[in-house]
Amino acid sequence: MAVLKIYVYPAPILLKTAKRVSDFGPETQEFIEDLIETMYVEDGVGLAATQVGVAKQIFVACPTMKQGEEIIVINPEIDQMQGEETDVEGCLSLPNISAKVPRAKSIRLRYYDREGTKCEMTAKDFYARVIQHETDHLNGKLFVDRVDFGTRQELLAQYEQIQKEKGRRL
Ligand code: NI
């Protein structure tokens, strides 16, 4: 197992649509283990393959925030969305900023598990929010793409400022 490097905005991989996975062999299994380990080491609630530089439709998440209760989601498709709820979100690829992001309150997700078995689940509230956030990553979208244009500009300006200050602290 290995802890993987997290790519932060504006790394081009974060804006790419990831490719569907059809190989569920040992290489994929090892990658999944690394993703899980990295998520816990970085204290994230979810981590998508694109965030570690791999353009594959895989994410791991632990919306209950209890280690060992993580879910592994491959080729996700959200095919039903209901209601709307706004809550604060952050992202390991956009460190030090957060914003209130509107999301569907409940969703239905179709996906494959790590063995390649077709699955579906429904989720609501925070659990649904995490799934939407991670699925967005695999489609090249970040949470700043889910807020209005003015807020997006403000957030990215704030982000760039923080990155610059960090650079100065070398
Ligand atoms: Ni994220």
PDB file of C-alpha atoms and ligand atoms in Angstrom:
ATOM      1  CA  MET A   1       0.000   0.000   0.000  1.00  0.00           C
ATOM      2  CA  ALA A   2       1.096   3.529  -0.639  1.00  0.00           C
ATOM      3  CA  VAL A   3       0.011   7.054   0.112  1.00  0.00           C
ATOM      4  CA  LEU A   4      -0.569   8.836  -3.188  1.00  0.00           C
ATOM      5  CA  LYS A   5       0.159  12.448  -4.076  1.00  0.00           C
ATOM      6  CA  ILE A   6      -2.901  14.700  -4.127  1.00  0.00           C
ATOM      7  CA  TYR A   7      -3.169  17.045  -7.099  1.00  0.00           C
ATOM      8  CA  VAL A   8      -4.461  20.495  -6.281  1.00  0.00           C
ATOM      9  CA  TYR A   9      -6.181  23.090  -8.438  1.00  0.00           C
ATOM     10  CA  PRO A  10      -5.313  24.144 -11.166  1.00  0.00           C
ATOM     11  CA  ALA A  11      -3.781  20.749 -12.111  1.00  0.00           C
ATOM     12  CA  PRO A  12      -5.244  19.871 -15.561  1.00  0.00           C
ATOM     13  CA  ILE A  13      -6.148  16.283 -14.496  1.00  0.00           C
ATOM     14  CA  LEU A  14      -8.817  17.748 -12.157  1.00  0.00           C
ATOM     15  CA  LEU A  15     -10.668  19.188 -15.143  1.00  0.00           C
ATOM     16  CA  LYS A  16     -10.700  15.953 -17.156  1.00  0.00           C
ATOM     17  CA  THR A  17     -13.507  13.456 -17.539  1.00  0.00           C
ATOM     18  CA  ALA A  18     -12.221  10.113 -16.288  1.00  0.00           C
ATOM     19  CA  LYS A  19     -12.478   6.922 -18.354  1.00  0.00           C
ATOM     20  CA  ARG A  20     -14.829   4.073 -17.496  1.00  0.00           C
ATOM     21  CA  VAL A  21     -13.213   1.076 -15.818  1.00  0.00           C
ATOM     22  CA  SER A  22     -13.612  -2.430 -17.276  1.00  0.00           C
ATOM     23  CA  ASP A  23     -10.586  -4.093 -15.654  1.00  0.00           C
ATOM     24  CA  PHE A  24     -11.180  -5.239 -12.084  1.00  0.00           C
ATOM     25  CA  GLY A  25      -7.872  -7.113 -11.798  1.00  0.00           C
ATOM     26  CA  PRO A  26      -5.058  -6.903  -9.231  1.00  0.00           C
ATOM     27  CA  GLU A  27      -3.766  -3.557 -10.477  1.00  0.00           C
ATOM     28  CA  THR A  28      -7.168  -1.938  -9.938  1.00  0.00           C
ATOM     29  CA  GLN A  29      -7.491  -3.620  -6.520  1.00  0.00           C
ATOM     30  CA  GLU A  30      -4.121  -2.272  -5.424  1.00  0.00           C
ATOM     31  CA  PHE A  31      -5.027   1.203  -6.662  1.00  0.00           C
ATOM     32  CA  ILE A  32      -8.275   1.077  -4.647  1.00  0.00           C
ATOM     33  CA  GLU A  33      -6.318   0.142  -1.497  1.00  0.00           C
ATOM     34  CA  ASP A  34      -3.961   3.076  -2.088  1.00  0.00           C
ATOM     35  CA  LEU A  35      -6.899   5.445  -2.599  1.00  0.00           C
ATOM     36  CA  ILE A  36      -8.480   4.324   0.688  1.00  0.00           C
ATOM     37  CA  GLU A  37      -5.207   4.686   2.578  1.00  0.00           C
ATOM     38  CA  THR A  38      -4.602   8.137   1.100  1.00  0.00           C
ATOM     39  CA  MET A  39      -8.140   9.281   1.953  1.00  0.00           C
ATOM     40  CA  TYR A  40      -7.651   8.361   5.618  1.00  0.00           C
ATOM     41  CA  VAL A  41      -4.111   9.787   5.843  1.00  0.00           C
ATOM     42  CA  GLU A  42      -5.323  13.083   4.346  1.00  0.00           C
ATOM     43  CA  ASP A  43      -8.401  13.117   6.583  1.00  0.00           C
ATOM     44  CA  GLY A  44     -10.774  13.284   3.616  1.00  0.00           C
ATOM     45  CA  VAL A  45     -14.375  12.081   3.528  1.00  0.00           C
ATOM     46  CA  GLY A  46     -13.917  11.049  -0.086  1.00  0.00           C
ATOM     47  CA  LEU A  47     -11.219  10.781  -2.709  1.00  0.00           C
ATOM     48  CA  ALA A  48     -11.539  10.419  -6.477  1.00  0.00           C
ATOM     49  CA  ALA A  49      -8.944   8.871  -8.799  1.00  0.00           C
ATOM     50  CA  THR A  50      -8.517  12.137 -10.725  1.00  0.00           C
ATOM     51  CA  GLN A  51      -7.356  13.775  -7.481  1.00  0.00           C
ATOM     52  CA  VAL A  52      -4.315  11.491  -7.443  1.00  0.00           C
ATOM     53  CA  GLY A  53      -3.635  11.985 -11.143  1.00  0.00           C
ATOM     54  CA  VAL A  54      -5.430   8.908 -12.504  1.00  0.00           C
ATOM     55  CA  ALA A  55      -8.177   9.455 -15.097  1.00  0.00           C
ATOM     56  CA  LYS A  56     -10.305   6.425 -14.126  1.00  0.00           C
ATOM     57  CA  GLN A  57     -13.916   6.370 -12.940  1.00  0.00           C
ATOM     58  CA  ILE A  58     -13.178   5.286  -9.370  1.00  0.00           C
ATOM     59  CA  PHE A  59     -13.797   6.989  -6.068  1.00  0.00           C
ATOM     60  CA  VAL A  60     -13.739   5.952  -2.428  1.00  0.00           C
ATOM     61  CA  ALA A  61     -15.689   7.688   0.306  1.00  0.00           C
ATOM     62  CA  CYS A  62     -16.497   7.324   3.959  1.00  0.00           C
ATOM     63  CA  PRO A  63     -19.564   9.537   4.529  1.00  0.00           C
ATOM     64  CA  THR A  64     -20.170   8.030   7.994  1.00  0.00           C
ATOM     65  CA  MET A  65     -16.600   9.098   8.908  1.00  0.00           C
ATOM     66  CA  LYS A  66     -16.035   5.749  10.662  1.00  0.00           C
ATOM     67  CA  GLN A  67     -12.910   4.001   9.425  1.00  0.00           C
ATOM     68  CA  GLY A  68     -13.807   0.667   7.835  1.00  0.00           C
ATOM     69  CA  GLU A  69     -17.206   1.884   6.578  1.00  0.00           C
ATOM     70  CA  GLU A  70     -15.828   3.209   3.308  1.00  0.00           C
ATOM     71  CA  ILE A  71     -17.594   2.630   0.000  1.00  0.00           C
ATOM     72  CA  ILE A  72     -15.827   1.906  -3.283  1.00  0.00           C
ATOM     73  CA  VAL A  73     -17.611   3.273  -6.318  1.00  0.00           C
ATOM     74  CA  ILE A  74     -16.673   2.542  -9.925  1.00  0.00           C
ATOM     75  CA  ASN A  75     -18.312   4.016 -13.064  1.00  0.00           C
ATOM     76  CA  PRO A  76     -20.874   6.030 -11.063  1.00  0.00           C
ATOM     77  CA  GLU A  77     -24.042   7.364 -12.639  1.00  0.00           C
ATOM     78  CA  ILE A  78     -26.504   9.417 -10.659  1.00  0.00           C
ATOM     79  CA  ASP A  79     -29.791   8.745 -12.426  1.00  0.00           C
ATOM     80  CA  GLN A  80     -32.254  10.281  -9.969  1.00  0.00           C
ATOM     81  CA  MET A  81     -32.052  13.486  -7.966  1.00  0.00           C
ATOM     82  CA  GLN A  82     -34.640  14.978  -5.667  1.00  0.00           C
ATOM     83  CA  GLY A  83     -34.946  18.133  -3.625  1.00  0.00           C
ATOM     84  CA  GLU A  84     -32.219  20.647  -2.864  1.00  0.00           C
ATOM     85  CA  GLU A  85     -30.084  21.384   0.159  1.00  0.00           C
ATOM     86  CA  THR A  86     -27.232  23.856   0.654  1.00  0.00           C
ATOM     87  CA  ASP A  87     -24.325  23.084   2.959  1.00  0.00           C
ATOM     88  CA  VAL A  88     -20.621  23.837   3.406  1.00  0.00           C
ATOM     89  CA  GLU A  89     -18.137  21.839   1.308  1.00  0.00           C
ATOM     90  CA  GLY A  90     -14.388  21.698   1.035  1.00  0.00           C
ATOM     91  CA  CYS A  91     -12.054  19.594  -1.078  1.00  0.00           C
ATOM     92  CA  LEU A  92      -8.550  18.131  -0.705  1.00  0.00           C
ATOM     93  CA  SER A  93      -7.763  19.530  -4.166  1.00  0.00           C
ATOM     94  CA  LEU A  94      -8.788  23.060  -3.135  1.00  0.00           C
ATOM     95  CA  PRO A  95      -7.119  23.326   0.278  1.00  0.00           C
ATOM     96  CA  ASN A  96      -8.059  26.131   2.681  1.00  0.00           C
ATOM     97  CA  ILE A  97     -11.275  27.263   1.015  1.00  0.00           C
ATOM     98  CA  SER A  98     -14.865  26.178   1.491  1.00  0.00           C
ATOM     99  CA  ALA A  99     -18.267  27.357   0.332  1.00  0.00           C
ATOM    100  CA  LYS A 100     -21.960  26.703   0.664  1.00  0.00           C
ATOM    101  CA  VAL A 101     -22.887  24.468  -2.238  1.00  0.00           C
ATOM    102  CA  PRO A 102     -26.396  23.516  -3.366  1.00  0.00           C
ATOM    103  CA  ARG A 103     -26.866  19.784  -4.011  1.00  0.00           C
ATOM    104  CA  ALA A 104     -29.739  17.395  -4.539  1.00  0.00           C
ATOM    105  CA  LYS A 105     -31.091  16.245  -1.162  1.00  0.00           C
ATOM    106  CA  SER A 106     -31.536  12.652  -2.265  1.00  0.00           C
ATOM    107  CA  ILE A 107     -30.121  10.655  -5.134  1.00  0.00           C
ATOM    108  CA  ARG A 108     -30.037   7.224  -6.716  1.00  0.00           C
ATOM    109  CA  LEU A 109     -26.610   5.978  -7.762  1.00  0.00           C
ATOM    110  CA  ARG A 110     -25.842   3.191 -10.211  1.00  0.00           C
ATOM    111  CA  TYR A 111     -22.279   1.924 -10.082  1.00  0.00           C
ATOM    112  CA  TYR A 112     -19.986  -1.098 -10.032  1.00  0.00           C
ATOM    113  CA  ASP A 113     -18.350  -2.416  -6.902  1.00  0.00           C
ATOM    114  CA  ARG A 114     -14.686  -3.473  -6.791  1.00  0.00           C
ATOM    115  CA  GLU A 115     -15.518  -6.982  -8.050  1.00  0.00           C
ATOM    116  CA  GLY A 116     -17.230  -5.518 -11.099  1.00  0.00           C
ATOM    117  CA  THR A 117     -20.762  -6.283  -9.917  1.00  0.00           C
ATOM    118  CA  LYS A 118     -23.483  -3.841 -10.956  1.00  0.00           C
ATOM    119  CA  CYS A 119     -25.004  -2.145  -7.907  1.00  0.00           C
ATOM    120  CA  GLU A 120     -27.394   0.633  -7.034  1.00  0.00           C
ATOM    121  CA  MET A 121     -28.027   2.606  -3.887  1.00  0.00           C
ATOM    122  CA  THR A 122     -30.071   5.521  -2.705  1.00  0.00           C
ATOM    123  CA  ALA A 123     -28.638   8.157  -0.403  1.00  0.00           C
ATOM    124  CA  LYS A 124     -29.753  11.379   1.191  1.00  0.00           C
ATOM    125  CA  ASP A 125     -28.398  14.436   2.987  1.00  0.00           C
ATOM    126  CA  PHE A 126     -24.639  14.386   3.741  1.00  0.00           C
ATOM    127  CA  TYR A 127     -24.162  10.912   2.254  1.00  0.00           C
ATOM    128  CA  ALA A 128     -25.794  12.070  -0.995  1.00  0.00           C
ATOM    129  CA  ARG A 129     -23.680  15.243  -0.950  1.00  0.00           C
ATOM    130  CA  VAL A 130     -20.426  13.272  -0.726  1.00  0.00           C
ATOM    131  CA  ILE A 131     -21.451  11.016  -3.626  1.00  0.00           C
ATOM    132  CA  GLN A 132     -22.357  14.036  -5.766  1.00  0.00           C
ATOM    133  CA  HIS A 133     -19.068  15.787  -4.928  1.00  0.00           C
ATOM    134  CA  GLU A 134     -16.974  12.707  -5.810  1.00  0.00           C
ATOM    135  CA  THR A 135     -18.961  11.885  -8.953  1.00  0.00           C
ATOM    136  CA  ASP A 136     -18.385  15.481 -10.059  1.00  0.00           C
ATOM    137  CA  HIS A 137     -14.614  14.935  -9.705  1.00  0.00           C
ATOM    138  CA  LEU A 138     -14.793  12.076 -12.232  1.00  0.00           C
ATOM    139  CA  ASN A 139     -16.533  14.428 -14.647  1.00  0.00           C
ATOM    140  CA  GLY A 140     -13.912  17.159 -14.270  1.00  0.00           C
ATOM    141  CA  LYS A 141     -16.008  19.327 -11.953  1.00  0.00           C
ATOM    142  CA  LEU A 142     -15.057  20.868  -8.608  1.00  0.00           C
ATOM    143  CA  PHE A 143     -17.323  22.347  -5.942  1.00  0.00           C
ATOM    144  CA  VAL A 144     -16.461  25.873  -7.145  1.00  0.00           C
ATOM    145  CA  ASP A 145     -18.214  24.939 -10.397  1.00  0.00           C
ATOM    146  CA  ARG A 146     -21.462  24.444  -8.443  1.00  0.00           C
ATOM    147  CA  VAL A 147     -21.773  27.991  -7.062  1.00  0.00           C
ATOM    148  CA  ASP A 148     -22.759  31.188  -8.878  1.00  0.00           C
ATOM    149  CA  PHE A 149     -20.186  32.935 -11.077  1.00  0.00           C
ATOM    150  CA  GLY A 150     -19.431  35.808  -8.660  1.00  0.00           C
ATOM    151  CA  THR A 151     -18.894  33.462  -5.724  1.00  0.00           C
ATOM    152  CA  ARG A 152     -16.692  31.236  -7.889  1.00  0.00           C
ATOM    153  CA  GLN A 153     -14.458  34.186  -8.836  1.00  0.00           C
ATOM    154  CA  GLU A 154     -14.201  35.292  -5.198  1.00  0.00           C
ATOM    155  CA  LEU A 155     -13.329  31.785  -3.995  1.00  0.00           C
ATOM    156  CA  LEU A 156     -10.634  31.274  -6.623  1.00  0.00           C
ATOM    157  CA  ALA A 157      -9.110  34.699  -5.915  1.00  0.00           C
ATOM    158  CA  GLN A 158      -9.022  33.798  -2.207  1.00  0.00           C
ATOM    159  CA  TYR A 159      -7.480  30.424  -3.083  1.00  0.00           C
ATOM    160  CA  GLU A 160      -4.757  31.976  -5.258  1.00  0.00           C
ATOM    161  CA  GLN A 161      -3.925  34.465  -2.521  1.00  0.00           C
ATOM    162  CA  ILE A 162      -3.499  31.672   0.038  1.00  0.00           C
ATOM    163  CA  GLN A 163      -1.355  29.621  -2.369  1.00  0.00           C
ATOM    164  CA  LYS A 164       0.889  32.656  -2.940  1.00  0.00           C
ATOM    165  CA  GLU A 165       1.286  33.290   0.782  1.00  0.00           C
ATOM    166  CA  LYS A 166       2.167  29.642   1.312  1.00  0.00           C
ATOM    167  CA  GLY A 167       4.867  29.988  -1.358  1.00  0.00           C
ATOM    168  CA  ARG A 168       6.340  32.954   0.487  1.00  0.00           C
ATOM    169  CA  ARG A 169       6.564  30.979   3.707  1.00  0.00           C
ATOM    170  CA  LEU A 170       9.219  28.657   2.258  1.00  0.00           C
TER     171      LEU A 170
HETATM  172 NI    NI B   1     -13.109  17.010  -3.616  1.00  0.00          NI
END
